[in-house]
Coordinates of C-alpha atoms in Angstrom, one line a residue:
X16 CA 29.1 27.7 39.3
X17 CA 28.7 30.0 42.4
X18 CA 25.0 29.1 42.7
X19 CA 26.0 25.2 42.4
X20 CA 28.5 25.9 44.7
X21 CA 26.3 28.0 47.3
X22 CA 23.4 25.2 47.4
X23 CA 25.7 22.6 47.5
X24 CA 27.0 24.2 50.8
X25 CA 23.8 25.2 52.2
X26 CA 22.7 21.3 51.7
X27 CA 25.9 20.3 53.7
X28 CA 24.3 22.7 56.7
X29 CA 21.5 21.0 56.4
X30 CA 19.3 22.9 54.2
X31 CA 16.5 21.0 51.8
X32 CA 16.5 22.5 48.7
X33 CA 13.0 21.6 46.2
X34 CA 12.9 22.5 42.5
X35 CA 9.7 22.0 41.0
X36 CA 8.0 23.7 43.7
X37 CA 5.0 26.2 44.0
X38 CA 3.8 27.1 47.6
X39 CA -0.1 26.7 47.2
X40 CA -1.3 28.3 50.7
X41 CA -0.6 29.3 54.1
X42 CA -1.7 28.3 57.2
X43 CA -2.5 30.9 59.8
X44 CA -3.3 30.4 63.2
X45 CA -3.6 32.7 66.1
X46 CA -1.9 35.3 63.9
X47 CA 1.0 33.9 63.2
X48 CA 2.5 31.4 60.7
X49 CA 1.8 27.4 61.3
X50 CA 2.6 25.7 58.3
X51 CA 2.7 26.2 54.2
X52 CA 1.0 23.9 51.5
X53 CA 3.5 22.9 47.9
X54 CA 2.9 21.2 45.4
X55 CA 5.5 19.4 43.5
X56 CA 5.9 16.8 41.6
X57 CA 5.7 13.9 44.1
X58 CA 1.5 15.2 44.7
X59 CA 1.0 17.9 47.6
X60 CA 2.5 18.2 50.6
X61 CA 1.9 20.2 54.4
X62 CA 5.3 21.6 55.9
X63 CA 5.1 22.5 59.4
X64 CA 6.7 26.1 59.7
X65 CA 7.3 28.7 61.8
X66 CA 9.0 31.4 60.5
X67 CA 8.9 32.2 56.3
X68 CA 10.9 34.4 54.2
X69 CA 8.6 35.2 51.4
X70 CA 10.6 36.2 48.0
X71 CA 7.3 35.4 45.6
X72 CA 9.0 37.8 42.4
X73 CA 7.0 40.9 41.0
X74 CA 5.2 38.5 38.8
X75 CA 3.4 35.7 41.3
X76 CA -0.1 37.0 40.5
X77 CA -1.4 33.9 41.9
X78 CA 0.6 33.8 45.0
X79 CA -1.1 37.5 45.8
X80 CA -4.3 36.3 45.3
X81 CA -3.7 33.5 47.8
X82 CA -2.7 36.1 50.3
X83 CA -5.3 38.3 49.9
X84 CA -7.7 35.5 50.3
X85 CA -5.8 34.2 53.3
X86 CA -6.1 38.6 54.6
X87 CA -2.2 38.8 54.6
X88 CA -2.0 42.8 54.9
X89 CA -1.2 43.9 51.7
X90 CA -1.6 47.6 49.7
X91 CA -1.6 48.8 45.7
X92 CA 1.8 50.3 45.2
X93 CA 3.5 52.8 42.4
X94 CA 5.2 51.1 39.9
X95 CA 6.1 51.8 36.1
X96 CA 5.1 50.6 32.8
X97 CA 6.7 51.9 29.2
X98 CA 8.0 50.0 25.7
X99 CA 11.2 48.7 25.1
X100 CA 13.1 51.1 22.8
X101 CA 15.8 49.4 20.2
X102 CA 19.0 51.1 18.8
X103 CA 22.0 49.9 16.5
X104 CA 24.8 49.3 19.1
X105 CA 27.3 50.6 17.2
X106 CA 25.5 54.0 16.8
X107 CA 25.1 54.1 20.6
X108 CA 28.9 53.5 21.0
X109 CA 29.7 56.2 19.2
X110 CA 27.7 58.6 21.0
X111 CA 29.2 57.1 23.9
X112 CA 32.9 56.5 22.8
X113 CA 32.9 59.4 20.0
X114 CA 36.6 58.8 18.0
X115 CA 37.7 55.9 20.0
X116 CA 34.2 53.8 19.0
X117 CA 35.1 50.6 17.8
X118 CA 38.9 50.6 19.7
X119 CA 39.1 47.0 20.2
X120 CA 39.1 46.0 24.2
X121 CA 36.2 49.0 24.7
X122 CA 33.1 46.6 26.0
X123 CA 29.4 47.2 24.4
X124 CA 28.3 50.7 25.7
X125 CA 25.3 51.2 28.1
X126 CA 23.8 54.2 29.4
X127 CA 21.3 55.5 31.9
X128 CA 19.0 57.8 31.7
X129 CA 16.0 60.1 33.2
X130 CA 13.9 63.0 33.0
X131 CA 11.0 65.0 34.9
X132 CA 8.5 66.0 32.9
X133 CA 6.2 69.3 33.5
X134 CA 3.3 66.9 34.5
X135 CA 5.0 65.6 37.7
X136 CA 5.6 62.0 35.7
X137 CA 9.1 61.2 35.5
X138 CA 10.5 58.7 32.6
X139 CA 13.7 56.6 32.7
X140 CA 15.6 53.9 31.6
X141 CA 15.7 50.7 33.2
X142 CA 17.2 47.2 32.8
X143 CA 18.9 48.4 29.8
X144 CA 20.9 45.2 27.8
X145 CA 23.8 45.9 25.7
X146 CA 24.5 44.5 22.4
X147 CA 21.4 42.3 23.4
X148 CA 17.3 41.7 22.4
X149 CA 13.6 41.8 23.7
X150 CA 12.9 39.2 24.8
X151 CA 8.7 37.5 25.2
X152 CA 8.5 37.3 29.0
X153 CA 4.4 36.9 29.2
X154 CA 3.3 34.5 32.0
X155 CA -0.4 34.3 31.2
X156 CA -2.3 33.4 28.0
X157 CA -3.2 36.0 25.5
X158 CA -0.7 38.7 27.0
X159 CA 2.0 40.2 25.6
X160 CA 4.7 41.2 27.9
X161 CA 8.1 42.6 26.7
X162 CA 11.5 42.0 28.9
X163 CA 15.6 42.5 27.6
X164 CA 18.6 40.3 28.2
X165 CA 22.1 40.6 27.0
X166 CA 24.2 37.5 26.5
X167 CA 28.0 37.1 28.2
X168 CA 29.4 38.6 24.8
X169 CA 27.1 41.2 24.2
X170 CA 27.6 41.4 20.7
X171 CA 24.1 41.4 19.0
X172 CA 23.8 44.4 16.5
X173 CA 21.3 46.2 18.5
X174 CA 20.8 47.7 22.3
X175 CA 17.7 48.2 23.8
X176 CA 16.4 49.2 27.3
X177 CA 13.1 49.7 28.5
X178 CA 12.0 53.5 28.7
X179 CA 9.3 53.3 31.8
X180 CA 6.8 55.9 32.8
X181 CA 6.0 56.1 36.6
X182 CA 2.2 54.6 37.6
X183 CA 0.5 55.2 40.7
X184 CA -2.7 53.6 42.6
X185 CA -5.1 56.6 41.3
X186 CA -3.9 55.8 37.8
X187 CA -5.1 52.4 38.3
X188 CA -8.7 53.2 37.7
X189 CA -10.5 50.6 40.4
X190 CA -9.6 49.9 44.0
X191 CA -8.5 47.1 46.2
X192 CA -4.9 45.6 47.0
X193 CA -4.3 44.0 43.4
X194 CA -5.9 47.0 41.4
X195 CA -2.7 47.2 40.1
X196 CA -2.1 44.0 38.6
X197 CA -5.3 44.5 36.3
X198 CA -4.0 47.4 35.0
X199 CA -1.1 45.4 34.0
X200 CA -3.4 42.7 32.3
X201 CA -5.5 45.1 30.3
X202 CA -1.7 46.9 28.7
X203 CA -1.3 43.4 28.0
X204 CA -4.1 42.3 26.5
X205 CA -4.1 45.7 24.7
X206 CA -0.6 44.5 23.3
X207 CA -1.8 41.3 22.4
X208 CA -4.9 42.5 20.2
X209 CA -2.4 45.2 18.5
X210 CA 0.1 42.5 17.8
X211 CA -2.4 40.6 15.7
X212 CA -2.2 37.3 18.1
X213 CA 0.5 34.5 18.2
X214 CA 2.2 36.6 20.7
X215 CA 3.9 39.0 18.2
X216 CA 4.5 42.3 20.0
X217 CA 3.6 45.6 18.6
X218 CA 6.0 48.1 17.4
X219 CA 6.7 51.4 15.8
X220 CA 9.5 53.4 14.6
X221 CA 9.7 56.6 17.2
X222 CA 9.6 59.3 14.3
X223 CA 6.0 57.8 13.6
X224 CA 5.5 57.2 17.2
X225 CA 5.9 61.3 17.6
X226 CA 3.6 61.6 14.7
X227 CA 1.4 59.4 15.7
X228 CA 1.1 57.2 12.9
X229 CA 1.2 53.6 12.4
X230 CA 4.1 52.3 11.2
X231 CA 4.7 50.7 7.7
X232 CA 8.2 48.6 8.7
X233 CA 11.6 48.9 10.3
X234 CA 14.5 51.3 9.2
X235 CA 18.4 50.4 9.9
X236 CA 17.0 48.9 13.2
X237 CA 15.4 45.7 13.2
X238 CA 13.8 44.8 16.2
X239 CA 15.2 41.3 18.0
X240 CA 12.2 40.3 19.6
X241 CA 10.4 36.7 18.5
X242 CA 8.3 35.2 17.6
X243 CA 8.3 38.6 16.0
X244 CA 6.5 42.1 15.6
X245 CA 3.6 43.6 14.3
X246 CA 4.1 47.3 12.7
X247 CA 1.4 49.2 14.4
X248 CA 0.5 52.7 16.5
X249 CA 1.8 52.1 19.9
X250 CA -0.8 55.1 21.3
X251 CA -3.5 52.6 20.5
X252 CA -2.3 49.9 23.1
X253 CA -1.4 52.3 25.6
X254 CA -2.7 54.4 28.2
X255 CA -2.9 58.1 26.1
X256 CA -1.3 59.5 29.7
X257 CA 2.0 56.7 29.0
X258 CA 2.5 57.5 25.3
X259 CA 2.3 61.2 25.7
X260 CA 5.1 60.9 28.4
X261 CA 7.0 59.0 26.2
X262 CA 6.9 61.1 23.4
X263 CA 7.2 64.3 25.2
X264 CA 10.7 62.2 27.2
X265 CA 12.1 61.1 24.3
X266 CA 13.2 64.5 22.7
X267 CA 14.8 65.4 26.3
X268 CA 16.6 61.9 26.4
X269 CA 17.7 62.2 22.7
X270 CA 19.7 65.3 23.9
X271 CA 21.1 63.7 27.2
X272 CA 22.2 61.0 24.3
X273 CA 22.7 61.2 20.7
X274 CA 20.8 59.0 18.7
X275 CA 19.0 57.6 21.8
X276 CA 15.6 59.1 19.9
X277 CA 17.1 58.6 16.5
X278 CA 13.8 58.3 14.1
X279 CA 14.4 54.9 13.2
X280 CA 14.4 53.2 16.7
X281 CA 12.4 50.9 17.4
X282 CA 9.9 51.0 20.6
X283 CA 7.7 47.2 21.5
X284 CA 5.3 47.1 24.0
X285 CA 4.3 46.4 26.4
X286 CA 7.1 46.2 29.3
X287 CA 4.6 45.9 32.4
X288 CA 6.6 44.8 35.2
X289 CA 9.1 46.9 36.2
X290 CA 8.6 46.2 39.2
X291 CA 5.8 44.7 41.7
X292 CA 2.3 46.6 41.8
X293 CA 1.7 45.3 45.3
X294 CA 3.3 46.2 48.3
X295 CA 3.0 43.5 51.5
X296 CA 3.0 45.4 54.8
X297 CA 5.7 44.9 57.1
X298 CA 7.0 46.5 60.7
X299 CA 10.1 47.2 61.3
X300 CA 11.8 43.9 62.5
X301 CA 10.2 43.1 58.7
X302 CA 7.5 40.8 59.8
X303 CA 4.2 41.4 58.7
X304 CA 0.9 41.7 61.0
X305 CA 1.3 37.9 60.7
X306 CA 3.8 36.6 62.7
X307 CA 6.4 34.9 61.2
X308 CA 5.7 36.1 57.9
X309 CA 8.5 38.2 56.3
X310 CA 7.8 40.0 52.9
X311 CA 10.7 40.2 50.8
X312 CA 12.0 41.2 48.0
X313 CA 10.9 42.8 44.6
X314 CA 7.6 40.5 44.9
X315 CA 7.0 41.7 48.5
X316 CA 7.7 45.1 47.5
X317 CA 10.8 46.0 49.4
X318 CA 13.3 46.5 47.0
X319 CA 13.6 47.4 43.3
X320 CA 16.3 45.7 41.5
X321 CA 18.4 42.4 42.0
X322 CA 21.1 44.2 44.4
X323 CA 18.8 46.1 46.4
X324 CA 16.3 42.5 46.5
X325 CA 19.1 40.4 47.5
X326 CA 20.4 43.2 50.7
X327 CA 16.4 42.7 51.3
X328 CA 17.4 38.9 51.8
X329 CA 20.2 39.2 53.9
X330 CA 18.5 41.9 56.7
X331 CA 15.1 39.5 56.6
X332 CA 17.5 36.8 57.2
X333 CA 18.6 38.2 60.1
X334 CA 15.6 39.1 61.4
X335 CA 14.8 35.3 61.5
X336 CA 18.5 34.5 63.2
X337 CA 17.5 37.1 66.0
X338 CA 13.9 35.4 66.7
X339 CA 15.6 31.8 66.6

Protein backbone atom coordinates (compact mmCIF):
# COMPACT_ATOMS: atom_id res chain seq x y z
CA UNK A 1 0.00 0.00 0.00
CA UNK A 2 2.75 2.61 0.70
CA UNK A 3 4.49 1.82 -2.67
CA UNK A 4 0.90 2.24 -4.46
CA UNK A 5 0.52 5.13 -2.58
CA UNK A 6 4.11 6.63 -3.24
CA UNK A 7 3.91 6.06 -7.26
CA UNK A 8 0.61 7.14 -7.39
CA UNK A 9 1.98 10.55 -5.96
CA UNK A 10 5.07 10.73 -7.83
CA UNK A 11 2.75 10.28 -11.10
CA UNK A 12 0.60 13.24 -9.86
CA UNK A 13 4.25 15.34 -9.95
CA UNK A 14 4.58 14.33 -13.02
CA UNK A 15 6.73 11.35 -12.92
CA UNK A 16 6.37 8.37 -15.81
CA UNK A 17 6.61 5.28 -14.25
CA UNK A 18 7.37 1.86 -16.87
CA UNK A 19 7.07 -1.68 -15.73
CA UNK A 20 8.20 -4.06 -18.02
CA UNK A 21 11.26 -2.24 -18.69
CA UNK A 22 15.03 -3.22 -19.20
CA UNK A 23 17.42 -0.27 -20.07
CA UNK A 24 19.46 -1.81 -23.03
CA UNK A 25 22.31 0.87 -23.47
CA UNK A 26 23.65 4.27 -22.88
CA UNK A 27 24.49 6.92 -24.93
CA UNK A 28 27.55 8.81 -24.25
CA UNK A 29 28.72 11.82 -25.76
CA UNK A 30 31.40 14.28 -24.94
CA UNK A 31 31.63 12.45 -21.62
CA UNK A 32 28.57 12.86 -20.33
CA UNK A 33 25.14 11.29 -20.51
CA UNK A 34 22.81 11.94 -23.77
CA UNK A 35 20.23 9.54 -23.82
CA UNK A 36 19.38 5.62 -22.65
CA UNK A 37 17.93 2.81 -24.89
CA UNK A 38 14.67 0.33 -23.11
CA UNK A 39 13.04 -2.07 -24.27
CA UNK A 40 9.56 -2.88 -23.31
CA UNK A 41 6.86 -4.29 -24.39
CA UNK A 42 5.58 -1.73 -26.98
CA UNK A 43 9.36 -2.62 -29.22
CA UNK A 44 12.43 -0.31 -28.31
CA UNK A 45 12.59 2.96 -27.52
CA UNK A 46 15.49 6.12 -27.27
CA UNK A 47 14.86 8.59 -24.21
CA UNK A 48 16.69 11.68 -24.33
CA UNK A 49 18.43 12.13 -20.82
CA UNK A 50 20.54 14.11 -19.06
CA UNK A 51 21.13 13.10 -15.75
CA UNK A 52 20.53 9.10 -14.57
CA UNK A 53 20.34 7.55 -11.24
CA UNK A 54 21.57 4.06 -11.87
CA UNK A 55 20.03 1.43 -9.14
CA UNK A 56 20.82 -1.77 -11.64
CA UNK A 57 20.68 -4.46 -8.20
CA UNK A 58 23.72 -6.75 -7.31
CA UNK A 59 22.48 -9.12 -9.88
CA UNK A 60 22.25 -7.18 -13.44
CA UNK A 61 25.09 -9.11 -14.96
CA UNK A 62 24.05 -7.92 -18.18
CA UNK A 63 23.61 -4.37 -17.34
CA UNK A 64 27.59 -4.49 -16.24
CA UNK A 65 28.56 -5.90 -19.30
CA UNK A 66 26.84 -3.07 -21.18
CA UNK A 67 28.83 -0.69 -19.11
CA UNK A 68 31.96 -2.10 -19.42
CA UNK A 69 31.48 -2.19 -23.22
CA UNK A 70 30.16 1.33 -23.22
CA UNK A 71 34.04 2.07 -20.68
CA UNK A 72 31.73 3.30 -17.73
CA UNK A 73 34.65 3.24 -14.96
CA UNK A 74 34.02 0.40 -13.10
CA UNK A 75 36.43 -1.91 -10.52
CA UNK A 76 36.17 -5.79 -8.97
CA UNK A 77 35.06 -5.31 -5.46
CA UNK A 78 35.03 -7.64 -2.07
CA UNK A 79 32.01 -9.31 -1.51
CA UNK A 80 30.90 -12.63 0.23
CA UNK A 81 29.77 -15.96 -0.66
CA UNK A 82 28.63 -19.00 1.97
CA UNK A 83 25.49 -21.63 2.26
CA UNK A 84 22.37 -21.08 3.85
CA UNK A 85 22.31 -22.80 7.20
CA UNK A 86 18.63 -24.22 8.51
CA UNK A 87 17.53 -24.71 12.18
CA UNK A 88 14.19 -25.78 13.93
CA UNK A 89 12.73 -22.33 15.09
CA UNK A 90 11.62 -23.45 18.15
CA UNK A 91 15.09 -24.72 19.15
CA UNK A 92 16.49 -21.29 18.28
CA UNK A 93 13.86 -19.66 20.47
CA UNK A 94 14.78 -21.37 23.21
CA UNK A 95 18.34 -20.51 23.10
CA UNK A 96 17.16 -17.16 22.62
CA UNK A 97 14.09 -16.92 25.09
CA UNK A 98 15.38 -19.86 27.57
CA UNK A 99 12.11 -20.43 30.16
CA UNK A 100 9.90 -18.00 28.66
CA UNK A 101 10.22 -19.81 24.87
CA UNK A 102 6.97 -20.35 23.64
CA UNK A 103 5.20 -17.39 25.94
CA UNK A 104 2.58 -16.47 23.60
CA UNK A 105 2.92 -12.65 22.18
CA UNK A 106 7.08 -13.35 22.00
CA UNK A 107 7.55 -12.94 17.96
CA UNK A 108 9.87 -15.68 15.99
CA UNK A 109 13.47 -15.16 17.31
CA UNK A 110 16.39 -13.96 15.09
CA UNK A 111 19.86 -13.47 15.75
CA UNK A 112 23.08 -12.04 14.44
CA UNK A 113 26.14 -13.15 14.30
CA UNK A 114 30.05 -12.96 13.45
CA UNK A 115 33.43 -14.02 13.95
CA UNK A 116 37.29 -13.36 12.91
CA UNK A 117 38.97 -16.21 12.11
CA UNK A 118 42.96 -16.70 12.53
CA UNK A 119 43.30 -16.48 8.72
CA UNK A 120 42.21 -12.77 8.46
CA UNK A 121 38.63 -14.10 6.87
CA UNK A 122 35.80 -13.14 8.79
CA UNK A 123 32.26 -15.15 8.67
CA UNK A 124 28.84 -13.83 9.57
CA UNK A 125 25.32 -14.04 9.27
CA UNK A 126 23.38 -12.18 6.99
CA UNK A 127 19.75 -11.75 5.78
CA UNK A 128 18.80 -14.09 8.29
CA UNK A 129 14.60 -15.08 7.98
CA UNK A 130 12.68 -16.16 10.88
CA UNK A 131 10.27 -18.91 11.04
CA UNK A 132 10.93 -18.80 7.12
CA UNK A 133 12.70 -21.02 3.96
CA UNK A 134 15.41 -20.98 1.14
CA UNK A 135 14.27 -19.96 -1.32
CA UNK A 136 15.72 -20.71 -5.56
CA UNK A 137 16.75 -17.18 -6.47
CA UNK A 138 19.05 -18.27 -9.76
CA UNK A 139 18.79 -15.79 -12.59
CA UNK A 140 20.67 -17.69 -15.30
CA UNK A 141 20.28 -21.31 -16.70
CA UNK A 142 22.04 -24.21 -15.16
CA UNK A 143 22.89 -22.21 -11.81
CA UNK A 144 22.00 -22.83 -8.58
CA UNK A 145 21.65 -19.82 -6.34
CA UNK A 146 20.21 -19.97 -2.79
CA UNK A 147 18.31 -16.73 -1.16
CA UNK A 148 15.81 -16.75 2.44
CA UNK A 149 12.49 -14.99 2.93
CA UNK A 150 10.21 -15.04 5.83
CA UNK A 151 6.56 -14.47 5.35
CA UNK A 152 4.43 -11.62 7.52
CA UNK A 153 3.63 -14.53 10.15
CA UNK A 154 6.82 -16.06 10.33
CA UNK A 155 5.65 -19.24 11.53
CA UNK A 156 7.34 -21.96 9.35
CA UNK A 157 9.03 -24.65 11.51
CA UNK A 158 12.41 -23.79 10.61
CA UNK A 159 14.91 -20.51 10.52
CA UNK A 160 17.66 -20.17 8.38
CA UNK A 161 20.17 -17.38 7.46
CA UNK A 162 22.90 -17.29 5.21
CA UNK A 163 26.44 -17.88 6.93
CA UNK A 164 28.84 -15.79 4.34
CA UNK A 165 32.56 -15.88 4.12
CA UNK A 166 34.26 -12.62 3.01
CA UNK A 167 35.82 -12.73 -0.94
CA UNK A 168 38.21 -10.40 -2.27
CA UNK A 169 39.55 -9.58 -6.00
CA UNK A 170 42.84 -11.80 -5.44
CA UNK A 171 40.48 -14.61 -4.56
CA UNK A 172 38.87 -14.23 -7.75
CA UNK A 173 41.45 -16.08 -9.70
CA UNK A 174 41.49 -13.84 -13.26
CA UNK A 175 41.44 -10.12 -13.74
CA UNK A 176 39.37 -7.45 -15.18
CA UNK A 177 36.25 -5.32 -13.74
CA UNK A 178 33.65 -8.45 -13.77
CA UNK A 179 36.31 -11.12 -12.55
CA UNK A 180 34.08 -11.27 -9.85
CA UNK A 181 30.94 -12.26 -11.34
CA UNK A 182 32.61 -15.42 -12.88
CA UNK A 183 33.61 -16.54 -9.68
CA UNK A 184 30.05 -16.38 -8.78
CA UNK A 185 29.03 -18.43 -11.93
CA UNK A 186 31.54 -21.22 -11.51
CA UNK A 187 30.03 -21.68 -7.26
CA UNK A 188 26.98 -21.90 -9.20
CA UNK A 189 27.49 -24.11 -11.67
CA UNK A 190 29.50 -26.09 -9.10
CA UNK A 191 26.03 -26.21 -7.12
CA UNK A 192 24.22 -27.14 -9.97
CA UNK A 193 26.33 -30.35 -11.00
CA UNK A 194 26.31 -31.35 -7.14
CA UNK A 195 22.62 -30.99 -7.00
CA UNK A 196 22.09 -33.50 -9.68
CA UNK A 197 20.29 -30.89 -12.20
CA UNK A 198 16.58 -29.74 -12.11
CA UNK A 199 17.82 -27.02 -9.99
CA UNK A 200 17.79 -28.99 -6.66
CA UNK A 201 20.35 -27.45 -4.35
CA UNK A 202 22.99 -29.33 -2.52
CA UNK A 203 22.93 -29.95 1.04
CA UNK A 204 24.52 -31.56 4.11
CA UNK A 205 23.90 -31.91 7.66
CA UNK A 206 26.84 -29.69 9.51
CA UNK A 207 28.09 -32.69 11.73
CA UNK A 208 28.96 -34.46 8.25
CA UNK A 209 29.91 -31.11 6.92
CA UNK A 210 32.77 -31.00 9.85
CA UNK A 211 33.58 -34.51 8.91
CA UNK A 212 33.66 -34.05 5.67
CA UNK A 213 31.38 -36.60 4.44
CA UNK A 214 28.55 -36.72 2.19
CA UNK A 215 25.42 -36.77 3.69
CA UNK A 216 22.86 -39.74 3.68
CA UNK A 217 19.50 -37.44 4.50
CA UNK A 218 18.01 -34.91 6.95
CA UNK A 219 17.73 -35.22 10.85
CA UNK A 220 14.90 -33.17 12.86
CA UNK A 221 15.63 -30.40 10.26
CA UNK A 222 14.24 -30.62 6.96
CA UNK A 223 15.45 -28.22 4.67
CA UNK A 224 12.45 -25.81 3.03
CA UNK A 225 14.01 -25.17 -0.08
CA UNK A 226 12.21 -26.47 -3.61
CA UNK A 227 12.15 -27.77 -5.94
CA UNK A 228 14.17 -29.62 -3.36
CA UNK A 229 17.78 -30.90 -2.27
CA UNK A 230 20.23 -33.24 -3.11
CA UNK A 231 22.17 -34.91 0.00
CA UNK A 232 25.76 -34.36 -0.94
CA UNK A 233 29.48 -32.97 0.39
CA UNK A 234 29.22 -29.27 0.33
CA UNK A 235 33.40 -29.14 0.22
CA UNK A 236 33.01 -30.54 -3.24
CA UNK A 237 31.03 -27.41 -4.66
CA UNK A 238 32.96 -25.04 -2.87
CA UNK A 239 35.98 -23.15 -2.86
CA UNK A 240 38.23 -25.55 -0.18
CA UNK A 241 39.33 -21.75 1.32
CA UNK A 242 34.97 -21.11 1.90
CA UNK A 243 34.29 -24.50 3.50
CA UNK A 244 37.19 -24.53 5.68
CA UNK A 245 36.03 -21.04 7.00
CA UNK A 246 32.84 -22.30 7.55
CA UNK A 247 33.62 -25.20 9.34
CA UNK A 248 36.38 -23.73 11.43
CA UNK A 249 33.21 -20.50 12.11
CA UNK A 250 30.71 -22.65 13.02
CA UNK A 251 32.08 -24.12 16.38
CA UNK A 252 32.77 -20.36 17.45
CA UNK A 253 29.08 -19.31 16.37
CA UNK A 254 27.58 -22.44 17.98
CA UNK A 255 29.02 -21.00 21.32
CA UNK A 256 27.92 -17.32 20.65
CA UNK A 257 24.40 -19.44 20.11
CA UNK A 258 23.22 -22.66 21.32
CA UNK A 259 22.24 -24.98 18.81
CA UNK A 260 23.11 -22.50 16.01
CA UNK A 261 25.87 -25.54 14.94
CA UNK A 262 23.53 -28.13 16.28
CA UNK A 263 24.70 -31.48 14.08
CA UNK A 264 21.58 -31.86 12.41
CA UNK A 265 21.33 -28.37 10.73
CA UNK A 266 21.09 -28.11 7.52
CA UNK A 267 23.62 -25.92 5.28
CA UNK A 268 22.41 -25.45 0.98
CA UNK A 269 24.54 -23.86 -1.31
CA UNK A 270 25.27 -21.90 -2.93
CA UNK A 271 24.27 -18.18 -1.51
CA UNK A 272 26.48 -16.08 -4.09
CA UNK A 273 25.21 -12.67 -3.90
CA UNK A 274 25.51 -11.16 -0.90
CA UNK A 275 26.11 -8.41 -2.28
CA UNK A 276 27.51 -6.82 -5.74
CA UNK A 277 31.07 -8.06 -7.00
CA UNK A 278 31.43 -4.84 -8.93
CA UNK A 279 31.97 -1.53 -7.73
CA UNK A 280 31.15 1.59 -10.30
CA UNK A 281 33.45 4.52 -9.60
CA UNK A 282 32.08 7.66 -8.45
CA UNK A 283 33.45 11.28 -7.12
CA UNK A 284 32.28 12.82 -4.54
CA UNK A 285 29.12 14.84 -5.70
CA UNK A 286 28.39 10.76 -6.68
CA UNK A 287 28.69 11.14 -10.44
CA UNK A 288 30.92 8.95 -12.15
CA UNK A 289 33.80 10.09 -14.74
CA UNK A 290 30.69 10.29 -16.95
CA UNK A 291 28.78 13.09 -16.44
CA UNK A 292 25.46 12.69 -15.41
CA UNK A 293 25.85 9.21 -14.49
CA UNK A 294 25.22 8.42 -10.84
CA UNK A 295 25.97 4.86 -9.49
CA UNK A 296 23.77 3.79 -6.89
CA UNK A 297 22.91 1.48 -4.73
CA UNK A 298 23.76 -2.21 -3.93
CA UNK A 299 24.19 -2.80 -7.84
CA UNK A 300 26.50 0.22 -8.11
CA UNK A 301 28.30 -0.75 -5.14
CA UNK A 302 27.60 1.93 -2.67
CA UNK A 303 25.68 0.48 -0.11
CA UNK A 304 25.09 -3.07 1.38
CA UNK A 305 21.69 -3.72 2.56
CA UNK A 306 18.07 -2.23 1.71
CA UNK A 307 18.47 0.73 4.40
CA UNK A 308 21.85 1.66 3.70
CA UNK A 309 20.71 1.33 -0.54
CA UNK A 310 17.79 3.32 -0.15
CA UNK A 311 19.96 6.52 2.11
CA UNK A 312 22.20 5.85 -1.15
CA UNK A 313 18.97 7.02 -3.10
CA UNK A 314 18.02 9.87 -1.30
CA UNK A 315 21.85 11.67 -1.26
CA UNK A 316 22.16 10.73 -5.26
CA UNK A 317 18.90 12.32 -5.42
CA UNK A 318 20.11 15.26 -4.22
CA UNK A 319 22.91 15.42 -6.06
CA UNK A 320 20.65 15.59 -9.13
CA UNK A 321 18.22 18.49 -7.35
CA UNK A 322 21.62 20.57 -6.80
CA UNK A 323 22.80 20.25 -10.64
CA UNK A 324 19.04 21.04 -11.84
Amino acid sequence: IALRNLRRQLIALGTDVRFQHRLTDIRIENGAVAAVTVEGPQGTEILACRHLILAPGHSARDTFEMLLARAVPMEPKAFAVGVRIEQRQRDIDAAQYKEYAGTPGLPASTYKLSCHLPDGRAAFSFCVCPGGEVVAAASEAHRVVTNGMSEFARDKENINGALLVNVTPEDFGGDGPLAGIEFQRRLEEAAYRAGGGGYHAPAQRVEDFLARRPSAGPGRVNPSYRPGVTWTNLWDCLPEFVAASIAEALPILGRKLKGYDQPDAVLTAVESRSSSPVRLLRDEDRQSPIRGLYPCGEGGGWAGGILSAAADGMRCAEEVCKQL
